[in-house]
Amino acid sequence: MNNLYQKVIWENRTPTANSLQLLTYLDTTTTDSLIMNGHVIAQNGHSTQNGHISQNGQSSQNGHSSRNGHSSQNGTVMKLFTPGPLETTISVREALLTDYGSRSDEMISIIKFIREKLVVFAGVTEDVYTCVPIQGSGTFAVEAVMNTTTDKKNSRVLIIDNGRYGERMEVMCNYMGVEFHGMREPESKPVTGETVRKFLEQDNNWDIVTIVHSETTTGVLNHVVDVGKVVKEICPDALYIVDSMSSFGAIELDLEAGLVDFMISSANKCVEGVPGFAYTICRKDSLLKCQGKATSLCFDLVQQYLGFQKNGMFRFTPPTHCLAAFKQALIELEEEGGVANRTKRYKKIHRALIDGMELLGFEQYIPESTQGCVVTCFKQPTNKNWDFKEFYQGLIDHGYVIYAGNTCNDCMTFRIGSMGRLTSKDVRQLLECVRKVLHNMAIEIPVM
């Protein structure tokens, strides 16, 4: 006879109504399955300690769940201090547990909700702008916009580049065979309207101008509204494309004031969803005049948009679970008070991180006045005992993940994110772990 018993999920926090869910574990000689609300969520007879669920059927220490079935030191849950993916709420993760048909009425409703809410959070109206989601990472959406907007034989693209993500657009243009020029600017300084004006006064023959809002390479915040005004003044017919990957949802951007034609972001950034799709919020007239330019079936955003208008569906299989989680993330963004209040929370986390790292002796790569509140770039110490790989792994051993490696060209640096569902307590614990790791590396404080 089956051994039937019940457990409750608990995640070291006061449970929500959604997080107190009944689990039934059916233990038979042939089938071992853990079931939540009718969904099998662990198999092969692997249960976790204290009712916690871990991935890959592995139990973790002290009842704490872990990624890839590996628990960190002392059984702590891994905390992400990265530029994305980010820490998410349990309710966002719970939304992943429901299966949807890709063409079902429920999924069509979710897609409609997402598209409408993103336009609202962008501060624009649906009569002028629309949201076009696409499967894949943020880079997929950037390439989709580039492929959709460029005439491969005749377009000239100006890519304003002060970091890795501007460089990536240049690589895309190379692949597509599109003529482009990289306007290279220092990684450590924001691009201003006057800087772009000086360039365009020398050459104003551009069909497309692109820029990154928050250049995640360093955290520098470019003056995209001022740049947009200059672009449209000197090149009125040019499309203006803004990569707002790591800023949308946390840093205000006035698309209308900046005369932005296409803004691009991703589900797993500051809206605090999970990876799986990205999107552009774009002017309808700017999008539709690009019809016929795309040379990729999957990356044709005009056809993607027309498909949504026709039946509310993705043309091809959508990431249903990620979309459901993102709907929940948007609900929570609204409950938090919108972008303005999320900005306040991120700034508080960012402030605590900077103050703590400076007390340990770390120096910021760029001044505070030039950066946003989502990621901070620190110079690597010159101490003879410093080894970033050892530092990085030491933090992981304590349950904390920062970005793995240097991204700057003129200085050895590392980055720590302050975006996602983090708290001041998380920052204090990270800083204490940094102190411990430095001690283990025989590096005195202050480090520089």
Tab-separated table of C-alpha atoms in Angstrom:
chain	number	residue	atom	x	y	z
A	1	MET	CA	0.000	0.000	0.000
A	2	ASN	CA	1.269	3.476	-0.871
A	3	ASN	CA	2.905	5.410	1.930
A	4	LEU	CA	1.102	8.770	1.734
A	5	TYR	CA	2.292	11.767	3.666
A	6	GLN	CA	2.279	15.521	3.379
A	7	LYS	CA	4.849	18.254	3.541
A	8	VAL	CA	4.920	22.013	3.232
A	9	ILE	CA	7.362	24.143	1.263
A	10	TRP	CA	9.141	26.653	3.450
A	11	GLU	CA	11.807	29.052	2.230
A	12	ASN	CA	13.261	30.666	5.351
A	13	ARG	CA	10.738	33.454	5.209
A	14	THR	CA	7.181	34.202	6.188
A	15	PRO	CA	5.168	32.150	3.686
A	16	THR	CA	2.703	33.713	1.300
A	17	ALA	CA	-0.660	32.195	0.525
A	18	ASN	CA	0.866	30.785	-2.648
A	19	SER	CA	3.941	29.375	-0.958
A	20	LEU	CA	1.979	27.288	1.574
A	21	GLN	CA	1.117	24.501	-0.818
A	22	LEU	CA	0.247	20.938	-0.031
A	23	LEU	CA	2.757	18.349	-1.229
A	24	THR	CA	1.909	14.730	-1.603
A	25	TYR	CA	4.659	12.179	-1.815
A	26	LEU	CA	3.662	8.852	-3.293
A	27	ASP	CA	6.157	6.133	-2.434
A	28	THR	CA	5.623	2.894	-4.299
A	29	THR	CA	7.888	0.152	-5.520
A	30	THR	CA	7.581	1.393	-9.095
A	31	THR	CA	6.945	5.150	-8.949
A	32	ASP	CA	8.380	7.803	-6.692
A	33	SER	CA	6.989	11.261	-7.455
A	34	LEU	CA	6.650	14.500	-5.581
A	35	ILE	CA	3.471	16.268	-6.611
A	36	MET	CA	2.394	19.881	-6.068
A	37	ASN	CA	-1.144	20.841	-7.063
A	38	GLY	CA	-1.179	18.024	-9.568
A	39	HIS	CA	2.303	18.736	-11.000
A	40	VAL	CA	5.196	16.293	-10.604
A	41	ILE	CA	8.114	18.394	-9.402
A	42	ALA	CA	10.607	15.790	-8.205
A	43	GLN	CA	11.082	12.229	-9.329
A	44	ASN	CA	13.094	9.060	-8.769
A	45	GLY	CA	12.378	8.983	-5.067
A	46	HIS	CA	14.529	11.966	-4.118
A	47	SER	CA	12.960	14.138	-1.444
A	48	THR	CA	14.693	16.997	0.286
A	49	GLN	CA	15.299	17.635	3.947
A	50	ASN	CA	12.660	19.577	5.891
A	51	GLY	CA	10.348	19.563	2.892
A	52	HIS	CA	12.611	21.655	0.646
A	53	ILE	CA	12.912	20.884	-3.029
A	54	SER	CA	16.200	21.004	-4.907
A	55	GLN	CA	16.967	20.697	-8.593
A	56	ASN	CA	18.002	17.471	-10.321
A	57	GLY	CA	16.439	15.424	-7.504
A	58	GLN	CA	19.320	16.198	-5.144
A	59	SER	CA	18.683	17.131	-1.537
A	60	SER	CA	20.665	19.968	-0.012
A	61	GLN	CA	22.154	20.567	3.415
A	62	ASN	CA	19.932	21.782	6.244
A	63	GLY	CA	16.869	21.717	4.004
A	64	HIS	CA	18.074	24.568	1.783
A	65	SER	CA	17.572	24.291	-1.959
A	66	SER	CA	20.496	24.856	-4.290
A	67	ARG	CA	21.173	25.237	-8.000
A	68	ASN	CA	22.183	22.172	-10.001
A	69	GLY	CA	21.703	20.037	-6.915
A	70	HIS	CA	24.795	21.484	-5.191
A	71	SER	CA	24.431	23.078	-1.801
A	72	SER	CA	26.852	25.797	-0.831
A	73	GLN	CA	28.844	25.989	2.373
A	74	ASN	CA	26.635	25.582	5.478
A	75	GLY	CA	23.681	24.739	3.252
A	76	THR	CA	22.951	28.364	2.348
A	77	VAL	CA	20.914	29.331	-0.702
A	78	MET	CA	22.988	30.880	-3.499
A	79	LYS	CA	22.447	34.644	-3.804
A	80	LEU	CA	22.918	36.319	-7.178
A	81	PHE	CA	24.719	39.667	-7.233
A	82	THR	CA	24.966	39.587	-11.011
A	83	PRO	CA	23.728	41.836	-13.862
A	84	GLY	CA	21.217	39.135	-14.793
A	85	PRO	CA	19.751	36.605	-14.348
A	86	LEU	CA	18.674	37.952	-10.980
A	87	GLU	CA	17.217	36.967	-7.654
A	88	THR	CA	13.468	36.453	-8.085
A	89	THR	CA	10.604	36.065	-5.626
A	90	ILE	CA	9.172	32.695	-4.693
A	91	SER	CA	5.858	33.712	-6.271
A	92	VAL	CA	7.592	34.369	-9.611
A	93	ARG	CA	9.239	30.957	-9.402
A	94	GLU	CA	5.958	29.305	-8.441
A	95	ALA	CA	4.402	30.689	-11.635
A	96	LEU	CA	6.812	28.428	-13.535
A	97	LEU	CA	5.088	25.330	-12.146
A	98	THR	CA	1.960	25.611	-14.283
A	99	ASP	CA	1.909	24.147	-17.786
A	100	TYR	CA	0.109	26.058	-20.550
A	101	GLY	CA	-0.714	25.224	-24.122
A	102	SER	CA	1.139	27.604	-26.404
A	103	ARG	CA	-2.086	28.443	-28.274
A	104	SER	CA	-4.429	28.290	-25.292
A	105	ASP	CA	-6.724	31.122	-24.276
A	106	GLU	CA	-4.802	31.388	-20.988
A	107	MET	CA	-1.482	31.915	-22.761
A	108	ILE	CA	-2.972	34.410	-25.205
A	109	SER	CA	-4.291	36.335	-22.207
A	110	ILE	CA	-0.866	36.276	-20.516
A	111	ILE	CA	0.843	37.559	-23.675
A	112	LYS	CA	-1.718	40.351	-24.041
A	113	PHE	CA	-1.241	41.350	-20.388
A	114	ILE	CA	2.554	41.466	-20.790
A	115	ARG	CA	2.517	43.502	-23.979
A	116	GLU	CA	0.072	46.044	-22.574
A	117	LYS	CA	1.768	46.390	-19.175
A	118	LEU	CA	5.225	46.889	-20.664
A	119	VAL	CA	3.959	49.787	-22.740
A	120	VAL	CA	2.439	51.292	-19.602
A	121	PHE	CA	5.655	50.914	-17.595
A	122	ALA	CA	7.545	52.502	-20.488
A	123	GLY	CA	5.418	55.615	-19.958
A	124	VAL	CA	4.056	55.697	-23.506
A	125	THR	CA	0.681	55.046	-25.112
A	126	GLU	CA	-0.533	52.115	-27.210
A	127	ASP	CA	-1.749	54.360	-29.990
A	128	VAL	CA	1.881	55.280	-30.772
A	129	TYR	CA	3.993	52.444	-29.309
A	130	THR	CA	3.704	48.682	-29.155
A	131	CYS	CA	5.573	45.847	-27.469
A	132	VAL	CA	6.946	42.980	-29.546
A	133	PRO	CA	8.349	40.074	-27.507
A	134	ILE	CA	10.638	37.463	-29.041
A	135	GLN	CA	11.982	34.149	-27.806
A	136	GLY	CA	15.575	34.046	-26.555
A	137	SER	CA	17.972	36.240	-24.613
A	138	GLY	CA	18.342	39.990	-24.768
A	139	THR	CA	20.977	39.603	-27.477
A	140	PHE	CA	18.369	37.812	-29.623
A	141	ALA	CA	16.106	40.853	-29.371
A	142	VAL	CA	18.932	43.252	-30.221
A	143	GLU	CA	19.829	41.229	-33.301
A	144	ALA	CA	16.153	40.983	-34.249
A	145	VAL	CA	15.838	44.769	-34.152
A	146	MET	CA	19.027	45.181	-36.171
A	147	ASN	CA	17.903	42.623	-38.739
A	148	THR	CA	14.405	44.081	-38.988
A	149	THR	CA	15.481	47.712	-39.420
A	150	THR	CA	18.433	47.429	-41.813
A	151	ASP	CA	18.423	47.305	-45.573
A	152	LYS	CA	21.364	44.956	-45.950
A	153	LYS	CA	22.667	46.570	-49.135
A	154	ASN	CA	21.987	50.235	-48.506
A	155	SER	CA	21.733	51.020	-44.781
A	156	ARG	CA	24.439	52.876	-42.904
A	157	VAL	CA	24.443	52.220	-39.159
A	158	LEU	CA	26.178	54.367	-36.551
A	159	ILE	CA	26.882	52.376	-33.396
A	160	ILE	CA	27.782	54.566	-30.432
A	161	ASP	CA	30.074	52.263	-28.510
A	162	ASN	CA	31.558	52.658	-25.034
A	163	GLY	CA	31.498	49.033	-23.914
A	164	ARG	CA	31.076	45.369	-24.782
A	165	TYR	CA	27.420	45.627	-25.709
A	166	GLY	CA	27.994	48.321	-28.300
A	167	GLU	CA	30.764	46.131	-29.690
A	168	ARG	CA	28.324	43.231	-29.934
A	169	MET	CA	26.083	45.267	-32.260
A	170	GLU	CA	29.084	45.756	-34.522
A	171	VAL	CA	29.563	41.995	-34.672
A	172	MET	CA	25.898	41.619	-35.640
A	173	CYS	CA	26.303	44.091	-38.492
A	174	ASN	CA	29.351	42.181	-39.688
A	175	TYR	CA	27.351	38.957	-39.796
A	176	MET	CA	24.522	40.646	-41.705
A	177	GLY	CA	26.880	42.382	-44.132
A	178	VAL	CA	25.566	45.816	-43.147
A	179	GLU	CA	27.739	48.925	-43.441
A	180	PHE	CA	28.410	50.383	-40.012
A	181	HIS	CA	30.742	52.656	-38.118
A	182	GLY	CA	31.620	52.213	-34.473
A	183	MET	CA	31.829	55.589	-32.767
A	184	ARG	CA	34.229	54.470	-30.041
A	185	GLU	CA	34.070	56.392	-26.790
A	186	PRO	CA	35.894	55.776	-23.472
A	187	GLU	CA	34.396	53.023	-21.322
A	188	SER	CA	34.777	55.175	-18.235
A	189	LYS	CA	32.695	58.143	-19.427
A	190	PRO	CA	29.040	58.591	-20.374
A	191	VAL	CA	28.203	59.503	-23.950
A	192	THR	CA	26.603	62.963	-24.079
A	193	GLY	CA	24.512	64.753	-26.646
A	194	GLU	CA	27.316	67.210	-27.376
A	195	THR	CA	29.775	64.387	-28.037
A	196	VAL	CA	27.402	62.937	-30.624
A	197	ARG	CA	26.677	66.360	-32.096
A	198	LYS	CA	30.362	66.922	-32.868
A	199	PHE	CA	30.507	63.587	-34.665
A	200	LEU	CA	27.281	64.028	-36.653
A	201	GLU	CA	28.281	67.506	-37.788
A	202	GLN	CA	31.122	65.820	-39.648
A	203	ASP	CA	28.986	62.981	-41.078
A	204	ASN	CA	25.189	63.007	-40.907
A	205	ASN	CA	24.444	60.339	-43.515
A	206	TRP	CA	23.043	57.638	-41.230
A	207	ASP	CA	19.934	55.495	-41.525
A	208	ILE	CA	20.176	54.066	-38.006
A	209	VAL	CA	21.867	55.233	-34.804
A	210	THR	CA	22.221	52.866	-31.843
A	211	ILE	CA	23.335	53.336	-28.242
A	212	VAL	CA	23.274	51.430	-24.946
A	213	HIS	CA	21.479	53.145	-22.055
A	214	SER	CA	23.166	51.464	-19.080
A	215	GLU	CA	26.376	49.976	-20.467
A	216	THR	CA	26.637	46.871	-18.314
A	217	THR	CA	30.364	46.595	-19.007
A	218	THR	CA	31.021	49.301	-16.408
A	219	GLY	CA	27.630	50.513	-15.178
A	220	VAL	CA	28.046	53.858	-16.926
A	221	LEU	CA	24.754	55.585	-17.764
A	222	ASN	CA	24.738	57.217	-21.189
A	223	HIS	CA	22.697	60.373	-21.831
A	224	VAL	CA	20.336	58.688	-24.271
A	225	VAL	CA	17.582	61.332	-24.176
A	226	ASP	CA	19.983	64.149	-25.066
A	227	VAL	CA	21.628	61.957	-27.695
A	228	GLY	CA	18.229	61.153	-29.231
A	229	LYS	CA	17.351	64.826	-29.551
A	230	VAL	CA	20.632	65.516	-31.330
A	231	VAL	CA	20.229	62.508	-33.629
A	232	LYS	CA	16.752	63.555	-34.738
A	233	GLU	CA	17.825	67.188	-35.167
A	234	ILE	CA	20.738	66.371	-37.452
A	235	CYS	CA	19.492	63.079	-38.979
A	236	PRO	CA	15.684	63.447	-38.836
A	237	ASP	CA	14.994	60.339	-40.919
A	238	ALA	CA	17.314	58.036	-38.981
A	239	LEU	CA	15.903	55.376	-36.664
A	240	TYR	CA	17.119	55.721	-33.087
A	241	ILE	CA	17.629	52.397	-31.260
A	242	VAL	CA	18.340	52.171	-27.523
A	243	ASP	CA	19.556	49.005	-25.813
A	244	SER	CA	18.006	49.407	-22.361
A	245	MET	CA	18.712	45.836	-21.319
A	246	SER	CA	19.922	46.384	-17.769
A	247	SER	CA	18.055	49.621	-17.020
A	248	PHE	CA	14.427	49.221	-18.081
A	249	GLY	CA	12.267	48.668	-15.031
A	250	ALA	CA	14.708	50.351	-12.658
A	251	ILE	CA	15.953	53.541	-14.302
A	252	GLU	CA	13.486	55.989	-15.792
A	253	LEU	CA	13.808	56.587	-19.519
A	254	ASP	CA	11.513	59.020	-21.335
A	255	LEU	CA	11.105	57.369	-24.746
A	256	GLU	CA	9.091	60.251	-26.185
A	257	ALA	CA	11.455	62.969	-24.975
A	258	GLY	CA	14.399	60.965	-26.312
A	259	LEU	CA	12.617	60.382	-29.631
A	260	VAL	CA	13.378	56.663	-29.307
A	261	ASP	CA	12.104	54.447	-32.126
A	262	PHE	CA	13.104	51.085	-30.605
A	263	MET	CA	13.908	50.307	-26.967
A	264	ILE	CA	15.111	46.787	-26.148
A	265	SER	CA	15.159	44.865	-22.866
A	266	SER	CA	14.913	41.350	-21.464
A	267	ALA	CA	12.692	39.362	-19.103
A	268	ASN	CA	15.493	38.463	-16.687
A	269	LYS	CA	16.650	41.972	-15.861
A	270	CYS	CA	15.090	44.697	-13.715
A	271	VAL	CA	11.480	43.579	-14.112
A	272	GLU	CA	12.765	40.506	-12.208
A	273	GLY	CA	11.471	37.697	-14.387
A	274	VAL	CA	13.405	34.636	-15.534
A	275	PRO	CA	15.403	34.088	-18.762
A	276	GLY	CA	13.566	32.918	-21.857
A	277	PHE	CA	12.434	35.905	-23.891
A	278	ALA	CA	13.184	39.553	-24.586
A	279	TYR	CA	11.237	42.400	-26.166
A	280	THR	CA	11.284	45.712	-27.942
A	281	ILE	CA	8.984	48.613	-27.180
A	282	CYS	CA	8.843	50.550	-30.420
A	283	ARG	CA	6.961	53.139	-32.395
A	284	LYS	CA	4.407	51.409	-34.600
A	285	ASP	CA	5.092	53.637	-37.597
A	286	SER	CA	8.847	53.088	-37.306
A	287	LEU	CA	8.340	49.328	-37.120
A	288	LEU	CA	5.922	49.032	-40.009
A	289	LYS	CA	8.057	51.057	-42.402
A	290	CYS	CA	10.688	48.329	-42.003
A	291	GLN	CA	8.459	45.675	-43.575
A	292	GLY	CA	10.371	43.515	-46.032
A	293	LYS	CA	13.861	44.380	-44.768
A	294	ALA	CA	14.442	41.378	-42.491
A	295	THR	CA	16.546	38.539	-43.885
A	296	SER	CA	15.685	36.149	-41.059
A	297	LEU	CA	12.398	34.323	-40.594
A	298	CYS	CA	12.713	34.186	-36.803
A	299	PHE	CA	14.102	37.710	-36.358
A	300	ASP	CA	11.473	39.504	-38.466
A	301	LEU	CA	9.811	41.727	-35.869
A	302	VAL	CA	7.319	43.155	-38.357
A	303	GLN	CA	5.896	39.685	-38.965
A	304	GLN	CA	6.087	38.960	-35.234
A	305	TYR	CA	4.016	42.073	-34.554
A	306	LEU	CA	1.501	41.318	-37.311
A	307	GLY	CA	1.093	37.825	-35.886
A	308	PHE	CA	0.269	39.238	-32.459
A	309	GLN	CA	-2.223	41.632	-34.006
A	310	LYS	CA	-3.884	38.806	-35.921
A	311	ASN	CA	-4.336	36.179	-33.207
A	312	GLY	CA	-2.439	37.253	-30.066
A	313	MET	CA	0.073	34.414	-30.430
A	314	PHE	CA	3.781	33.994	-31.022
A	315	ARG	CA	4.412	32.755	-34.558
A	316	PHE	CA	6.483	29.872	-33.178
A	317	THR	CA	6.513	28.015	-29.841
A	318	PRO	CA	6.692	30.582	-27.016
A	319	PRO	CA	8.485	30.095	-23.662
A	320	THR	CA	5.185	29.554	-21.856
A	321	HIS	CA	6.566	29.076	-18.354
A	322	CYS	CA	8.802	32.150	-18.611
A	323	LEU	CA	5.903	34.258	-19.843
A	324	ALA	CA	3.734	33.139	-16.916
A	325	ALA	CA	6.526	34.030	-14.482
A	326	PHE	CA	7.015	37.401	-16.159
A	327	LYS	CA	3.338	38.230	-15.781
A	328	GLN	CA	3.721	37.664	-12.052
A	329	ALA	CA	6.881	39.812	-12.032
A	330	LEU	CA	4.974	42.656	-13.689
A	331	ILE	CA	2.208	42.366	-11.099
A	332	GLU	CA	4.835	42.643	-8.360
A	333	LEU	CA	6.485	45.624	-10.054
A	334	GLU	CA	3.123	47.362	-10.009
A	335	GLU	CA	2.531	46.381	-6.370
A	336	GLU	CA	5.924	47.840	-5.462
A	337	GLY	CA	4.809	51.192	-6.825
A	338	GLY	CA	6.238	51.001	-10.317
A	339	VAL	CA	9.637	51.933	-11.698
A	340	ALA	CA	10.139	54.919	-9.386
A	341	ASN	CA	9.874	52.826	-6.225
A	342	ARG	CA	11.986	50.035	-7.661
A	343	THR	CA	14.631	52.638	-8.416
A	344	LYS	CA	14.579	53.709	-4.750
A	345	ARG	CA	15.074	50.123	-3.585
A	346	TYR	CA	17.912	49.491	-6.032
A	347	LYS	CA	19.602	52.751	-5.053
A	348	LYS	CA	19.483	51.725	-1.399
A	349	ILE	CA	21.121	48.382	-2.226
A	350	HIS	CA	23.647	50.091	-4.484
A	351	ARG	CA	24.556	52.634	-1.789
A	352	ALA	CA	25.086	49.940	0.838
A	353	LEU	CA	27.258	47.938	-1.557
A	354	ILE	CA	29.472	50.870	-2.520
A	355	ASP	CA	29.925	52.068	1.061
A	356	GLY	CA	30.815	48.594	2.249
A	357	MET	CA	33.257	47.829	-0.559
A	358	GLU	CA	34.997	51.185	-0.083
A	359	LEU	CA	35.454	50.413	3.636
A	360	LEU	CA	37.202	47.218	2.544
A	361	GLY	CA	39.470	49.301	0.327
A	362	PHE	CA	38.024	48.622	-3.127
A	363	GLU	CA	37.910	51.463	-5.654
A	364	GLN	CA	35.134	52.064	-8.171
A	365	TYR	CA	36.166	52.083	-11.813
A	366	ILE	CA	33.942	55.051	-12.684
A	367	PRO	CA	32.650	57.940	-10.538
A	368	GLU	CA	29.257	57.558	-8.883
A	369	SER	CA	27.969	60.574	-10.783
A	370	THR	CA	28.270	58.728	-14.097
A	371	GLN	CA	26.708	55.380	-13.177
A	372	GLY	CA	23.275	53.957	-12.533
A	373	CYS	CA	22.122	51.830	-9.607
A	374	VAL	CA	22.121	48.355	-11.164
A	375	VAL	CA	25.763	47.287	-11.435
A	376	THR	CA	29.066	48.557	-10.027
A	377	CYS	CA	32.480	47.981	-11.542
A	378	PHE	CA	35.409	47.737	-9.087
A	379	LYS	CA	39.119	47.785	-9.818
A	380	GLN	CA	40.932	44.577	-8.997
A	381	PRO	CA	43.524	44.994	-6.229
A	382	THR	CA	47.218	44.955	-7.116
A	383	ASN	CA	48.103	42.917	-4.012
A	384	LYS	CA	50.475	40.071	-4.889
A	385	ASN	CA	48.104	37.556	-3.281
A	386	TRP	CA	45.113	38.690	-5.297
A	387	ASP	CA	43.670	36.149	-7.696
A	388	PHE	CA	40.197	36.875	-9.041
A	389	LYS	CA	39.356	33.238	-9.721
A	390	GLU	CA	40.119	32.368	-6.101
A	391	PHE	CA	38.116	35.378	-4.897
A	392	TYR	CA	35.166	34.473	-7.122
A	393	GLN	CA	35.163	30.831	-6.057
A	394	GLY	CA	35.532	31.802	-2.418
A	395	LEU	CA	32.335	33.846	-2.617
A	396	ILE	CA	30.535	30.969	-4.296
A	397	ASP	CA	31.657	28.672	-1.482
A	398	HIS	CA	29.896	31.048	0.910
A	399	GLY	CA	26.779	31.152	-1.272
A	400	TYR	CA	27.281	34.395	-3.239
A	401	VAL	CA	27.639	34.793	-6.995
A	402	ILE	CA	29.085	37.905	-8.652
A	403	TYR	CA	29.908	38.372	-12.325
A	404	ALA	CA	32.707	36.026	-13.395
A	405	GLY	CA	35.536	38.020	-14.881
A	406	ASN	CA	36.869	41.279	-16.283
A	407	THR	CA	35.023	43.121	-19.062
A	408	CYS	CA	36.992	46.386	-19.388
A	409	ASN	CA	39.729	46.943	-21.949
A	410	ASP	CA	41.978	49.389	-20.099
A	411	CYS	CA	41.827	48.105	-16.513
A	412	MET	CA	41.375	44.831	-14.639
A	413	THR	CA	37.993	45.019	-12.963
A	414	PHE	CA	35.112	42.950	-11.639
A	415	ARG	CA	31.400	43.693	-11.347
A	416	ILE	CA	28.786	43.260	-8.648
A	417	GLY	CA	25.100	43.690	-9.400
A	418	SER	CA	22.609	45.467	-7.138
A	419	MET	CA	19.511	44.509	-9.087
A	420	GLY	CA	16.927	41.832	-8.433
A	421	ARG	CA	15.141	40.797	-5.255
A	422	LEU	CA	17.986	41.667	-2.874
A	423	THR	CA	17.844	43.216	0.596
A	424	SER	CA	20.167	45.293	2.746
A	425	LYS	CA	20.732	42.164	4.837
A	426	ASP	CA	21.909	40.330	1.706
A	427	VAL	CA	24.438	43.105	1.067
A	428	ARG	CA	25.747	43.003	4.637
A	429	GLN	CA	26.198	39.255	4.405
A	430	LEU	CA	27.964	39.543	1.044
A	431	LEU	CA	30.379	42.129	2.467
A	432	GLU	CA	31.140	39.899	5.441
A	433	CYS	CA	31.879	37.038	3.050
A	434	VAL	CA	34.167	39.302	1.002
A	435	ARG	CA	36.048	40.061	4.221
A	436	LYS	CA	36.361	36.348	5.015
A	437	VAL	CA	37.560	35.454	1.527
A	438	LEU	CA	40.178	38.227	1.600
A	439	HIS	CA	41.379	36.912	4.970
A	440	ASN	CA	41.679	33.413	3.525
A	441	MET	CA	43.706	34.860	0.628
A	442	ALA	CA	46.078	36.573	3.118
A	443	ILE	CA	45.095	40.011	1.804
A	444	GLU	CA	45.078	42.802	4.383
A	445	ILE	CA	42.222	45.289	4.604
A	446	PRO	CA	42.051	47.901	3.139
A	447	VAL	CA	43.036	46.086	-0.031
A	448	MET	CA	44.254	49.098	-2.031
